[in-house]
XYZ file of C-alpha atoms in Angstrom:
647
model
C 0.000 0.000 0.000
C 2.830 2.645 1.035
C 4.566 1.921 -2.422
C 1.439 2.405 -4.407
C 0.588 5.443 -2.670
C 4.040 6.897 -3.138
C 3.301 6.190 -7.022
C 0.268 7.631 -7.037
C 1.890 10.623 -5.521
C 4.373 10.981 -7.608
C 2.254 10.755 -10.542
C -0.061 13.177 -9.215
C 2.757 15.708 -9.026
C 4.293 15.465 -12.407
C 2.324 18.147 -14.546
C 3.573 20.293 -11.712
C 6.899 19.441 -12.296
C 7.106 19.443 -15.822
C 5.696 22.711 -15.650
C 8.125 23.995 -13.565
C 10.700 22.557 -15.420
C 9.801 24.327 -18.524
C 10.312 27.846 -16.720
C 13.413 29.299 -17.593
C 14.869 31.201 -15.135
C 17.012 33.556 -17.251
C 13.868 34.741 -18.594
C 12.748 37.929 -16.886
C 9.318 38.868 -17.338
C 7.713 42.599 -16.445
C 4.448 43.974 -16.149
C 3.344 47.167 -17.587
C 0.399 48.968 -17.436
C -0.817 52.767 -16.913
C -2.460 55.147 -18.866
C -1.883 57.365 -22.535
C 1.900 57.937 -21.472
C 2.773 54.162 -21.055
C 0.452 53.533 -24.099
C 2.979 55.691 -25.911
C 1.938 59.196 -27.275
C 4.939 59.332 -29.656
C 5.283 58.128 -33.167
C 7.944 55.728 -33.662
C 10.931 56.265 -35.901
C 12.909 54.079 -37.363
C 15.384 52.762 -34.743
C 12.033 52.039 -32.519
C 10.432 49.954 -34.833
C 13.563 47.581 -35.485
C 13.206 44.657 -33.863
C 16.388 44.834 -31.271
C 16.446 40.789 -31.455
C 14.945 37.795 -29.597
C 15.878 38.397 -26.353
C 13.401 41.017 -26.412
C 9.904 39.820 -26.741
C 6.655 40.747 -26.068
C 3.086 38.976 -25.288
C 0.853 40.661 -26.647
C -1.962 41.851 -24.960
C -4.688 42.114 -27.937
C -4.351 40.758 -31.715
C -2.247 42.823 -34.705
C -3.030 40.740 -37.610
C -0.768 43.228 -39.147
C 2.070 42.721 -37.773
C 1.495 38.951 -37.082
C 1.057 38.641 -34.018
C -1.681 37.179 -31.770
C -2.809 37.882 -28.092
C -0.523 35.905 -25.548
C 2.073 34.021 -27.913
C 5.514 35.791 -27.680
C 7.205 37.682 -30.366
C 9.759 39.983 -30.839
C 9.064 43.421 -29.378
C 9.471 46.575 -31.324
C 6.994 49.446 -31.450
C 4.170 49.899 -30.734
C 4.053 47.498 -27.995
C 0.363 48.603 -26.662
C -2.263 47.738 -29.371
C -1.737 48.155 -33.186
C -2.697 52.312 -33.456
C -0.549 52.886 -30.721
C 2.781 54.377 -30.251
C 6.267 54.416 -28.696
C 6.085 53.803 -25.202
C 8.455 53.888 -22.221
C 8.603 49.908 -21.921
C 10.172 49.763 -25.751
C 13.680 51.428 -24.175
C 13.135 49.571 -20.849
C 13.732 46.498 -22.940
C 16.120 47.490 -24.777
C 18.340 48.932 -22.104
C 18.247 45.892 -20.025
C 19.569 43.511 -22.896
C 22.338 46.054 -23.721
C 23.445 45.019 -19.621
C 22.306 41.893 -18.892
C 24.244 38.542 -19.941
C 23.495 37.336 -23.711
C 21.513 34.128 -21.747
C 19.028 36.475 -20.330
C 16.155 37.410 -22.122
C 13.732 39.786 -21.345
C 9.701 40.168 -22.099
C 7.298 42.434 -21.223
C 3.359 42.334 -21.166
C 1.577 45.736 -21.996
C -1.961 46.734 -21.096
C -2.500 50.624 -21.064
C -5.351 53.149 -22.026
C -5.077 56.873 -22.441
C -6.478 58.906 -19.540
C -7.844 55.817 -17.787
C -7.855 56.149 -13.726
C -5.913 54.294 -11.613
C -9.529 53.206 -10.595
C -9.588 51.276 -13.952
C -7.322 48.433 -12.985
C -9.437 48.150 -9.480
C -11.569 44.706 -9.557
C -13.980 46.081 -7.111
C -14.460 49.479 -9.223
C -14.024 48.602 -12.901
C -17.897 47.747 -14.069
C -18.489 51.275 -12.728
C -16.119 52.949 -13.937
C -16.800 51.292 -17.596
C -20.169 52.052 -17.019
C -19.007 56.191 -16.806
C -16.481 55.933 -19.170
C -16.173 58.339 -21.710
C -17.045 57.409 -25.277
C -13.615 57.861 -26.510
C -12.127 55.752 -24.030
C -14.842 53.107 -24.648
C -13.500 51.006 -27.788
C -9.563 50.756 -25.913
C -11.450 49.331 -22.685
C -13.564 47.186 -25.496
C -10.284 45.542 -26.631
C -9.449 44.318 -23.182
C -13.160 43.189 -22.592
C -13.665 46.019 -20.845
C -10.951 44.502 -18.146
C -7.597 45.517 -18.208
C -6.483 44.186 -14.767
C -7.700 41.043 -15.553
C -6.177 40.770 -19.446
C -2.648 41.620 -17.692
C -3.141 39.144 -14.998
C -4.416 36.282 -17.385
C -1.543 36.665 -19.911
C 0.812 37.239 -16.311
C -0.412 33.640 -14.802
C 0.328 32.779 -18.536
C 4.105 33.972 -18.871
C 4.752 32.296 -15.428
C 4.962 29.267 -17.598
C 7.834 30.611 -19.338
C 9.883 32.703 -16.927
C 9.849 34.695 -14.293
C 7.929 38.026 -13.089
C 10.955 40.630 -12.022
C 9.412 43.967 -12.028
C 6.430 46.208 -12.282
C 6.464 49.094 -14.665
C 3.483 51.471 -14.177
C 2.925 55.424 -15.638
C 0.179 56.846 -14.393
C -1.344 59.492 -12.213
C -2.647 62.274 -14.876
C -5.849 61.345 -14.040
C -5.594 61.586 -10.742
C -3.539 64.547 -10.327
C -4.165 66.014 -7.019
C -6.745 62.701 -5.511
C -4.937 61.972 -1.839
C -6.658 58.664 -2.138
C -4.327 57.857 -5.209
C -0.849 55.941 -3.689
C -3.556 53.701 -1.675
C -5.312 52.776 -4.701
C -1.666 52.313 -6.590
C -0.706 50.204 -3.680
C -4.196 48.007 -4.065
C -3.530 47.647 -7.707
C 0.197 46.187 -6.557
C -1.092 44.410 -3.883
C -3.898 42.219 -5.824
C -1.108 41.285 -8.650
C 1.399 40.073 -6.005
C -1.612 38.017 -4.336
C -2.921 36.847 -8.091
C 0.224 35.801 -9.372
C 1.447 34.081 -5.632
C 4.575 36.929 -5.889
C 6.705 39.061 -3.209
C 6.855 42.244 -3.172
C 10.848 42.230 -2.493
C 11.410 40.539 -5.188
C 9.009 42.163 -7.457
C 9.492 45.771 -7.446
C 6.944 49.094 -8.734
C 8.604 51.054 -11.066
C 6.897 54.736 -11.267
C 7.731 56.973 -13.456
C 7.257 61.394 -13.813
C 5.002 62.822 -15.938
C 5.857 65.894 -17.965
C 7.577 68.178 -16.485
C 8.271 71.096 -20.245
C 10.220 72.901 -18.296
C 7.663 73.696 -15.207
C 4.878 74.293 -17.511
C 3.496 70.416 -18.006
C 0.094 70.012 -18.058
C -0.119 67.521 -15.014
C 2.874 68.594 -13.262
C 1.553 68.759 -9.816
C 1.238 64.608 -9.946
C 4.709 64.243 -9.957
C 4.715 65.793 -5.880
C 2.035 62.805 -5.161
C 4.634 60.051 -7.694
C 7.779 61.315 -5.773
C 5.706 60.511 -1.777
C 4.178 57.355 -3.384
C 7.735 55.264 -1.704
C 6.574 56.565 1.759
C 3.005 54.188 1.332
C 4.394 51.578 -0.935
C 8.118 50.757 -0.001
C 9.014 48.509 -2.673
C 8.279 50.731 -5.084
C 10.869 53.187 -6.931
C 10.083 56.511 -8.710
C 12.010 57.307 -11.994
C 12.355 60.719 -12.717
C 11.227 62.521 -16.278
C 13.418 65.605 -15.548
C 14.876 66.406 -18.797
C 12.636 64.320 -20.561
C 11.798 66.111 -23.715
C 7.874 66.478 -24.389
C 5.646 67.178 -27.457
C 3.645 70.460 -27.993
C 0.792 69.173 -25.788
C 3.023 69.956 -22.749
C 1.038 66.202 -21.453
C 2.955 64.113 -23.557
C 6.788 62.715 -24.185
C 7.944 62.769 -27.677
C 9.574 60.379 -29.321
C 13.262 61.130 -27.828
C 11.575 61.819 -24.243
C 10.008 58.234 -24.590
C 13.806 56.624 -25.142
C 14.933 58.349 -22.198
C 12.270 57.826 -19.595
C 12.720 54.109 -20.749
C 16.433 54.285 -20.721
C 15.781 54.907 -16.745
C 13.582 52.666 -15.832
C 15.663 50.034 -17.274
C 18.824 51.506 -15.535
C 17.120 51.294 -12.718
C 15.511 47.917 -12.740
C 19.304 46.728 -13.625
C 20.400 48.095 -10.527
C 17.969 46.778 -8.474
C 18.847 43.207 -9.872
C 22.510 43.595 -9.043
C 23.701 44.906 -12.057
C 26.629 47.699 -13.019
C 24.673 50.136 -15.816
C 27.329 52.219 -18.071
C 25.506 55.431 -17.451
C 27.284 58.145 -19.660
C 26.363 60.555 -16.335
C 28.902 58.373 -14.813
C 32.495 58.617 -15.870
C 34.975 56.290 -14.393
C 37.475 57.799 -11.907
C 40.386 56.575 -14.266
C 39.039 58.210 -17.389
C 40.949 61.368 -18.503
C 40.576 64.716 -20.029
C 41.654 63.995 -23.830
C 44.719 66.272 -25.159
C 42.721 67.568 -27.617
C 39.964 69.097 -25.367
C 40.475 72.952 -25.403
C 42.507 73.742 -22.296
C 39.881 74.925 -18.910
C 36.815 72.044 -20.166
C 36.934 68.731 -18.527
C 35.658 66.714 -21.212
C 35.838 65.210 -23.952
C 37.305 62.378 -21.484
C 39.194 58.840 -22.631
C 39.117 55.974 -20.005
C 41.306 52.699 -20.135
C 39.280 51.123 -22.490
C 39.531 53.852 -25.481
C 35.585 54.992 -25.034
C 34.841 58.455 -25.228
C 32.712 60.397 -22.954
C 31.106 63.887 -24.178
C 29.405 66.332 -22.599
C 27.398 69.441 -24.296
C 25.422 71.901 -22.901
C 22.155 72.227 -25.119
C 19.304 72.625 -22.901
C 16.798 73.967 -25.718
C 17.667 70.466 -28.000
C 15.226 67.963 -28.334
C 17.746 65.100 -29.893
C 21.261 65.416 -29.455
C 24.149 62.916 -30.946
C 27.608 61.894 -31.378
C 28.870 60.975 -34.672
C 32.226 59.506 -34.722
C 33.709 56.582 -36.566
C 31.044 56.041 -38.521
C 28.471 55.294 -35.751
C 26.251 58.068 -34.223
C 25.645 57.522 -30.640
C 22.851 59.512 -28.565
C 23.050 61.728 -26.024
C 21.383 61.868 -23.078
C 19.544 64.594 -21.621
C 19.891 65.578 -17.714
C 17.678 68.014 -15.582
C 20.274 70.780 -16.258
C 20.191 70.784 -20.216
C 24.080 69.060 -20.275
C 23.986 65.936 -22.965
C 26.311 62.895 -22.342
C 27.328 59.975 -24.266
C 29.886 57.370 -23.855
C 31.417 55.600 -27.158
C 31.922 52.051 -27.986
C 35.633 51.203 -27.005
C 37.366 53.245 -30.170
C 40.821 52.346 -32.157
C 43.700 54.682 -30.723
C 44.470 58.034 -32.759
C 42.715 60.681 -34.054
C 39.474 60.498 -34.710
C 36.923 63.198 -36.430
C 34.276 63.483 -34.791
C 30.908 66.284 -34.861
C 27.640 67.228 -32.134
C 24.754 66.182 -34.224
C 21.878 68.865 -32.715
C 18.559 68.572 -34.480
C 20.012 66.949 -37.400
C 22.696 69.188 -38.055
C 26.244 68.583 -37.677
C 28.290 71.612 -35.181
C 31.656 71.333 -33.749
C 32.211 70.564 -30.005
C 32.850 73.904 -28.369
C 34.935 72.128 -26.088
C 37.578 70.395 -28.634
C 40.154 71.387 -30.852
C 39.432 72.149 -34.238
C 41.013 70.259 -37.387
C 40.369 70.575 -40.863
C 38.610 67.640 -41.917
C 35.565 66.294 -43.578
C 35.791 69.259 -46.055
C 34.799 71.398 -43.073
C 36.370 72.325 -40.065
C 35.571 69.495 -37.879
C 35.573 68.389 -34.040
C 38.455 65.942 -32.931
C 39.771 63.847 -30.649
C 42.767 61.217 -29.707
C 42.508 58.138 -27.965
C 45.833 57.393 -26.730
C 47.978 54.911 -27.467
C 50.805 53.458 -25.361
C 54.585 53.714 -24.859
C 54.208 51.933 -28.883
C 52.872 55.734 -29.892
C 55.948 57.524 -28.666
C 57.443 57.903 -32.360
C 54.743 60.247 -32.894
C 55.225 62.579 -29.685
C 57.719 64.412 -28.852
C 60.942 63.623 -26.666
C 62.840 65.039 -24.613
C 66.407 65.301 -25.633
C 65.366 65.215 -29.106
C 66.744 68.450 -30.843
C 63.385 69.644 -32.533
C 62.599 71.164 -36.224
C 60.015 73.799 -37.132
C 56.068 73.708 -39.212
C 56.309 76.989 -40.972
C 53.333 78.224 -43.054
C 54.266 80.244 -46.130
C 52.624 81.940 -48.803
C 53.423 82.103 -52.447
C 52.064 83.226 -55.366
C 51.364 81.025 -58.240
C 51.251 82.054 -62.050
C 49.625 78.960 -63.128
C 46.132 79.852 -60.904
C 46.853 83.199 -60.900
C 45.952 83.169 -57.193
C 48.048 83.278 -53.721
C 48.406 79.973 -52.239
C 49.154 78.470 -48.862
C 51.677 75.881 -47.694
C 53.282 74.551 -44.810
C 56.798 73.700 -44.238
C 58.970 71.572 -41.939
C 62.627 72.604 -41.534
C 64.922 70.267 -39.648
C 66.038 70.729 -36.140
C 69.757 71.269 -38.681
C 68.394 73.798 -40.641
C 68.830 76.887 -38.659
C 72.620 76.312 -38.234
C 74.755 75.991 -41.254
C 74.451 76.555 -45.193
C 73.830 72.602 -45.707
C 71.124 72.048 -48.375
C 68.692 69.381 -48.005
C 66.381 67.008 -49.690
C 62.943 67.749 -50.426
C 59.481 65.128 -49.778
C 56.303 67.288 -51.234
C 53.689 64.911 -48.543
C 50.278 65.274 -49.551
C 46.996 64.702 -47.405
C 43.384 62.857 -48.062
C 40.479 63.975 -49.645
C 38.662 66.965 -48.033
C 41.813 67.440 -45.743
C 44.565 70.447 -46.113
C 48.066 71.630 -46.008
C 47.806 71.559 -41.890
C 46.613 67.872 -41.774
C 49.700 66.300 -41.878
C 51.279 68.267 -38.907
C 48.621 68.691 -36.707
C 46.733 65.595 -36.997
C 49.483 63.233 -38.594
C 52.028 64.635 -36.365
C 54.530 64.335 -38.914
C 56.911 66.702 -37.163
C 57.311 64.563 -34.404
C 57.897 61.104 -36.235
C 60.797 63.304 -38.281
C 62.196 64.614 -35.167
C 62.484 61.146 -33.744
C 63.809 59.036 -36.478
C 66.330 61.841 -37.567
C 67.779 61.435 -34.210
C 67.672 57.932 -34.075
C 70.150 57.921 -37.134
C 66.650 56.014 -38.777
C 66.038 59.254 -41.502
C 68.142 61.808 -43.445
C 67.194 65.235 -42.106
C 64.986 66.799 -45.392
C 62.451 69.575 -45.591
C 58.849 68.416 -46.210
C 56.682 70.395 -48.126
C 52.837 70.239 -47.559
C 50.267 72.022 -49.811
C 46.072 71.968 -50.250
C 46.174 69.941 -53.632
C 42.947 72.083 -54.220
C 41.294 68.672 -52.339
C 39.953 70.346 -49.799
C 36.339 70.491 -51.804
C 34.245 67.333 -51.526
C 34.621 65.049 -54.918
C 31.187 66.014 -57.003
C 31.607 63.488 -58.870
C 32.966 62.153 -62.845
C 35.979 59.994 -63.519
C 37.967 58.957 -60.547
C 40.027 56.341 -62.619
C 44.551 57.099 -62.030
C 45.283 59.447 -64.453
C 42.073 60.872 -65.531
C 40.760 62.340 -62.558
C 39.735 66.290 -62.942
C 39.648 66.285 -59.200
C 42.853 67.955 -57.620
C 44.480 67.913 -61.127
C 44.711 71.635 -60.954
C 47.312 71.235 -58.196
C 49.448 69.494 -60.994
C 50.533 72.536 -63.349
C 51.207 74.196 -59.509
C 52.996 71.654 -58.147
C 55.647 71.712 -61.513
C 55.263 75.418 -61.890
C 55.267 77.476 -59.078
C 55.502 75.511 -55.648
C 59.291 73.218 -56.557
C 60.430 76.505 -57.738
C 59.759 78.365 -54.902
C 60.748 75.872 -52.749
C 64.077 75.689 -54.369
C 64.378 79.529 -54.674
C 63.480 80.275 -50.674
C 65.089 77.141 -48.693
C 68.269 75.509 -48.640
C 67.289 72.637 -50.909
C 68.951 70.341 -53.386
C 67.435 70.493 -56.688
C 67.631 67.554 -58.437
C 65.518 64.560 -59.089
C 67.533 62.468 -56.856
C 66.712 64.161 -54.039
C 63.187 64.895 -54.541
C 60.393 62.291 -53.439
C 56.423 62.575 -53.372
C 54.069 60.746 -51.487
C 50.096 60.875 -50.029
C 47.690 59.678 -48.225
C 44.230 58.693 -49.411
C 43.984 61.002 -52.700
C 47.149 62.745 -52.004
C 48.505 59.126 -52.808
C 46.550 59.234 -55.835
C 48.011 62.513 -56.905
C 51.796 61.209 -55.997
C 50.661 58.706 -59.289
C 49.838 61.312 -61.179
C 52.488 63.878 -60.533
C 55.571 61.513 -60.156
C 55.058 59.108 -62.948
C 54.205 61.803 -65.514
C 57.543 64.122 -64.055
C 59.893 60.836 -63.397
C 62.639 63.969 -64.493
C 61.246 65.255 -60.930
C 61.410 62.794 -58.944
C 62.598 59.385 -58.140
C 61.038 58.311 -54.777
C 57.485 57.719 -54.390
C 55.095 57.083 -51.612
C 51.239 56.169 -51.115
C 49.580 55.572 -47.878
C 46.190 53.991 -48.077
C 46.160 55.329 -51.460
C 43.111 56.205 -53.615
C 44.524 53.951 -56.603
C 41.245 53.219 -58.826
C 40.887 52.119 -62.377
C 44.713 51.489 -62.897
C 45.413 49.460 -66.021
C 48.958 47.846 -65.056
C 49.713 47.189 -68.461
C 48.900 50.612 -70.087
C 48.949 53.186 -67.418
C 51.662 56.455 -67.800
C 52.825 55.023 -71.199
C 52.963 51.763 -70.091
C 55.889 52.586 -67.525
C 55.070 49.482 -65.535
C 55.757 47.256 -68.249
C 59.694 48.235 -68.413
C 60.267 47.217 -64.871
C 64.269 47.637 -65.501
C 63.847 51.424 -65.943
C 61.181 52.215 -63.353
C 63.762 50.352 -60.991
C 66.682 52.384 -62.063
C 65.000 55.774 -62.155
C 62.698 54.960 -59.230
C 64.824 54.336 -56.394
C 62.307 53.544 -53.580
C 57.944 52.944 -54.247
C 56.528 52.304 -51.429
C 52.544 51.596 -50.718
C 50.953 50.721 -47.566
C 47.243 50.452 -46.043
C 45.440 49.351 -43.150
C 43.850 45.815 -42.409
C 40.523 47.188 -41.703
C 37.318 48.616 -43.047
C 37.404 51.038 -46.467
C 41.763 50.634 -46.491
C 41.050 46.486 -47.184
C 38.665 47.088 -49.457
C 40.976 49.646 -51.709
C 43.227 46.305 -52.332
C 46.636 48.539 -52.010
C 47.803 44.871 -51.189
C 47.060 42.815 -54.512
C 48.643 46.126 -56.175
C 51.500 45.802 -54.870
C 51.585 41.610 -55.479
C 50.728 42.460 -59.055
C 53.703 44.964 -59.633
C 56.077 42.681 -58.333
C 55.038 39.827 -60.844
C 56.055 42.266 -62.741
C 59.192 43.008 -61.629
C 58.945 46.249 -59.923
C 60.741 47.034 -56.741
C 57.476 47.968 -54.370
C 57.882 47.834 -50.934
C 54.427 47.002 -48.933
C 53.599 47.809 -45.041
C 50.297 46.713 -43.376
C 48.804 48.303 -40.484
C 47.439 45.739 -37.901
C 43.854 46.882 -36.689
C 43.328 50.178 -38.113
C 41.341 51.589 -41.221
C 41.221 54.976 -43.481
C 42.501 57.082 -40.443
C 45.720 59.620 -39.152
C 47.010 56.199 -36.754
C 47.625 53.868 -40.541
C 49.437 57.074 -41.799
C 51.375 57.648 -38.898
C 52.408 54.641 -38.974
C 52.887 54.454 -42.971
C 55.288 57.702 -42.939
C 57.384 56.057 -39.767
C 57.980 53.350 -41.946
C 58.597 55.062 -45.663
C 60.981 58.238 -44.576
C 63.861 55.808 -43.334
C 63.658 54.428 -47.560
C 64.320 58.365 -48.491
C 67.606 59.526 -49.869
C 69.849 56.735 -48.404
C 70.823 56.299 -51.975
C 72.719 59.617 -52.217
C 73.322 60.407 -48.731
């Protein structure tokens, strides 16, 4: 009898277990509910109604045949969350936030059920057929499509989840309504306690979420809830208020907008993540170890670096209703506090300089706090991420006798125009009549003449290698190539480009000979090179292989080399590999590994002109792509190549 009856038991208790078996414990579950603000006011935009992935899902709450999905079986969330006419609420940020944080095993899901300007009444068993009964008629067909329950749709599709994972968190907004009713945090705290009772939960391990309402400033519509939100902890102590200062609003002064929506989400996940033990990357918190970045304007405190390479910005625009970072190819929001100041913290970046702009409203600005660099066709915003001791051939030493960037003027006949250059001397130069070699460095597309020293350092790697015994002291010359203007367009092919060709005739014309007329230089092809970066390298093709009686080294880093017929380009000067090699005494082409540079396929170039007997020397930079750190790196390793054949 005793071993039947344990049988029996056992068998009696196996749904349960299997049931309980199926619940997967890395699958937090949260309830939200509340009135037009949690039923999102907002329409979405684009990066609200991408899904964000399947560890964010949703149960929906009522049918959208549109979108697929039905009432209580999971699917991915993205907005609108609510019903199908709805639009982006809180809860679609919440979600997203906590994935961003939690481990990649945890999902996350969330069940919805809210109506604009309901009561907190509404979600009352004891007071909902009344207040149905009263409802207004606009309200009517939203209370319809819960069957005129709400409490109990959220608690049926609640018991439902259970099956699946676990309840972690309340999220309600709501209060509107009953801004200014002293019976509301009892009724909010009825409303909590009949869910925890319902669904058999505890309230310390199942905390109320609460957020703001509008604030605009001190002129929202229902601002005087927020005093009854804030003392709502003091009657229900598990629950947590999250605040909507700085949250942006529409013209309604009642309602978030769209970027207002992200935030107030963005906090209630925060703070949910904190509450389940976890360390949130706020960008309002900046790690102790992070520093000021050398390129922040001396007397502002950021833009700040930390050990990892991410960036933290700060910008004071309090009137701004969206506010971004756009740097290395990614644009990253900002976010809002209750003073107007906008922070964002980067993804870990590669070290070196970096372009960067303040997108405000959809326009691009410059930081006010950074250092300004030519860039981008524009003056632009930047900043470097430091490298280690491995970067010091690009800063300067101590004990290393330094050389000067001068920036001339000259006038040239061919444009009939004056034109700007910049010139580095040797640390040599200023003692002695000793003449010197000559490299004419060109910079990228949409850069100019000051690139190369201020954001390619170039003085510094000269200094250093020239007094390592590594480089022959020479003057390098560095002009606009009339590149500064963004390409419009028409044949970019090597050797048929119209772009920057109107540097050429300037280049043979007027800049050597001033050069050559104004510094100690020696004049003859032997100890003249050319070389560029980007389209600079393109125009060191151009120039150099139509004037080899100019010049007879040649460099390109990450080079814009399109379109280039081996076989037939400059006269076919490829093809009689024995005099390239004679009058060509160094070529030398390099690119990064990453990105744009391993697409340009400098490296299969360089293959192909060996197979055909040129001399080309080839450098790769590990980890980087079309940026100042490859070139850095490219000139550190081309100068030492220059003039050891007639030193």
């Amino acid at each position: 009898m005793k071993k039947l009856f344990l049988m029996t038991l056992l068998m009696s208790l196996l749904p349960a277990l299997r049931m309980q078996a199926a619940v997967d414990p890395n699958f937090y579950i949260f309830l939200c509910f509340g009135q037009s603000n949690m039923e999102g006011a907002a329409r979405p935009e684009a990066e609200d109604i991408a899904s964000p992935g399947p560890r964010f899902l949703l149960m929906p709450a009522v049918d959208d045949p549109q979108r697929g999905r039905k009432m209580g079986e999971w699917c991915e969330a993205s907005a609108p969350l609510c019903r199908p006419n709805t639009g982006l609420t809180p809860a679609d940020w919440f979600g997203r936030t906590m994935i961003e944080t939690l481990p990649k095993n945890i999902r996350v899901g969330v069940i919805h059920v809210a109506i604009g300007g309901i009561a907190i009444q509404g979600f009352l068993p004891d007071s909902i057929k009344n207040y149905v009964k009263t409802a207004p008629g606009w309200m009517k067909p939203m209370l319809a499509a819960y069957d005129d329950n709400p409490y109990e749709r959220l608690i049926i599709l609640a018991k439902k989840a259970q099956k699946d994972g676990v309840i972690k968190g309340v999220l309600m907004h709501q209060g509107e309504t009953n801004t200014g009713d002293p019976r509301w945090a009892g009724m909010v705290q009825q409303v909590y306690d009949n869910m925890l009772g319902d669904l058999q939960l505890k309230p310390e391990e199942v905390p109320l979420l609460v957020g703001e309402v509008v604030q605009a400033n001190g002129e929202g519509v229902c601002i005087g809830c927020n005093k009854q939100i804030n003392d709502l902890p003091k009657t229900l102590h598990t629950s947590h208020v999250i605040s909507s200062t700085g949250c942006t609003n529409g013209p309604d002064k009642l309602h978030f907008d769209a970027a207002g929506y992200r935030e107030l989400g963005r906090r209630y996940g925060e703070k949910m993540l904190s509450l389940l033990g976890y360390q949130v990357r706020s960008p309002f918190t900046v790690p102790a170890h992070a520093v000021t970045a050398e390129t922040t304007i001396p007397g502002n405190d950021f833009p700040k670096v930390d050990s990892e390479h991410r960036a933290y910005f700060r910008v004071n625009a309090p009137q701004a209703s969206r506010v971004q970072v756009d740097i290395c190819s990614k644009k990253y929001d900002m976010r809002r506090d209750e003073h107007g100041i906008w922070c964002a913290v980067t993804d870990p970046l590669v070290a070196g300089f970096h372009y960067y702009f303040i997108n405000i409203g959809g326009v691009n600005v410059i930081d006010p706090a950074t250092e300004t660099f030519f860039g981008c066709n524009r003056q632009s915003g930047g900043i470097e991420i430091p490298e280690g001791d491995e970067g010091n051939y690009y800063r300067p030493q101590q004990g290393v006798a330094h050389g000067q960037v001068r920036s001339i003027n000259y006038f040239a006949s061919s444009t009939n125009e004056w034109r700007h250059a910049m010139v580095y001397t040797p640390a040599a130069y200023e003692k002695g009549k000793k003449r010197y070699p000559v490299l004419y460095l060109q910079h990228g597309m949409g850069e100019d003449e000051t690139g190369w020293s201020r954001q390619g350092r170039m003085q510094h790697i000269l200094d250093n290698l020239i007094a390592q015994g590594d480089a022959v002291p020479m003057i390098v010359v560095m002009e606009s190539g009339d590149i500064k203007a963004p390409f419009r367009g028409g044949d970019n092919r090597q050797g048929f480009s119209n772009y920057g060709a109107s540097f050429y005739k300037v280049m043979v014309n007027d800049l050597i000979p001033y050069i050559d007329a104004n510094f100690r230089t020696l004049t003859d092809r032997d100890h003249r090179a050319m070389a560029g970066l980007s389209w600079g390298g393109h125009q060191t093709f151009d120039l150099v292989l139509n004037h080899m009686d100019l010049f007879s080294y040649m460099g390109t880093f990450s080079g814009a080399i399109f379109g280039l017929d081996l076989q037939n380009a400059y006269n076919g000067v490829f093809t009689r590999a024995d005099e390239f090699n004679k009058q060509i005494h160094c070529l030398f082409m390099m690119s990064g590994t990453e990105g744009m540079d391993k697409m340009f396929g400098t490296k299969k170039m360089v293959d192909d002109l060996r197979a055909m007997g040129i001399n080309a020397h080839y450098y790769e930079s590990t980890g980087t792509d079309h940026e100042w750190l490859t070139w850095r790196r490219g000139l550190k390793e081309f100068v030492p190549y220059l003039f050891k054949k007639t030193k």
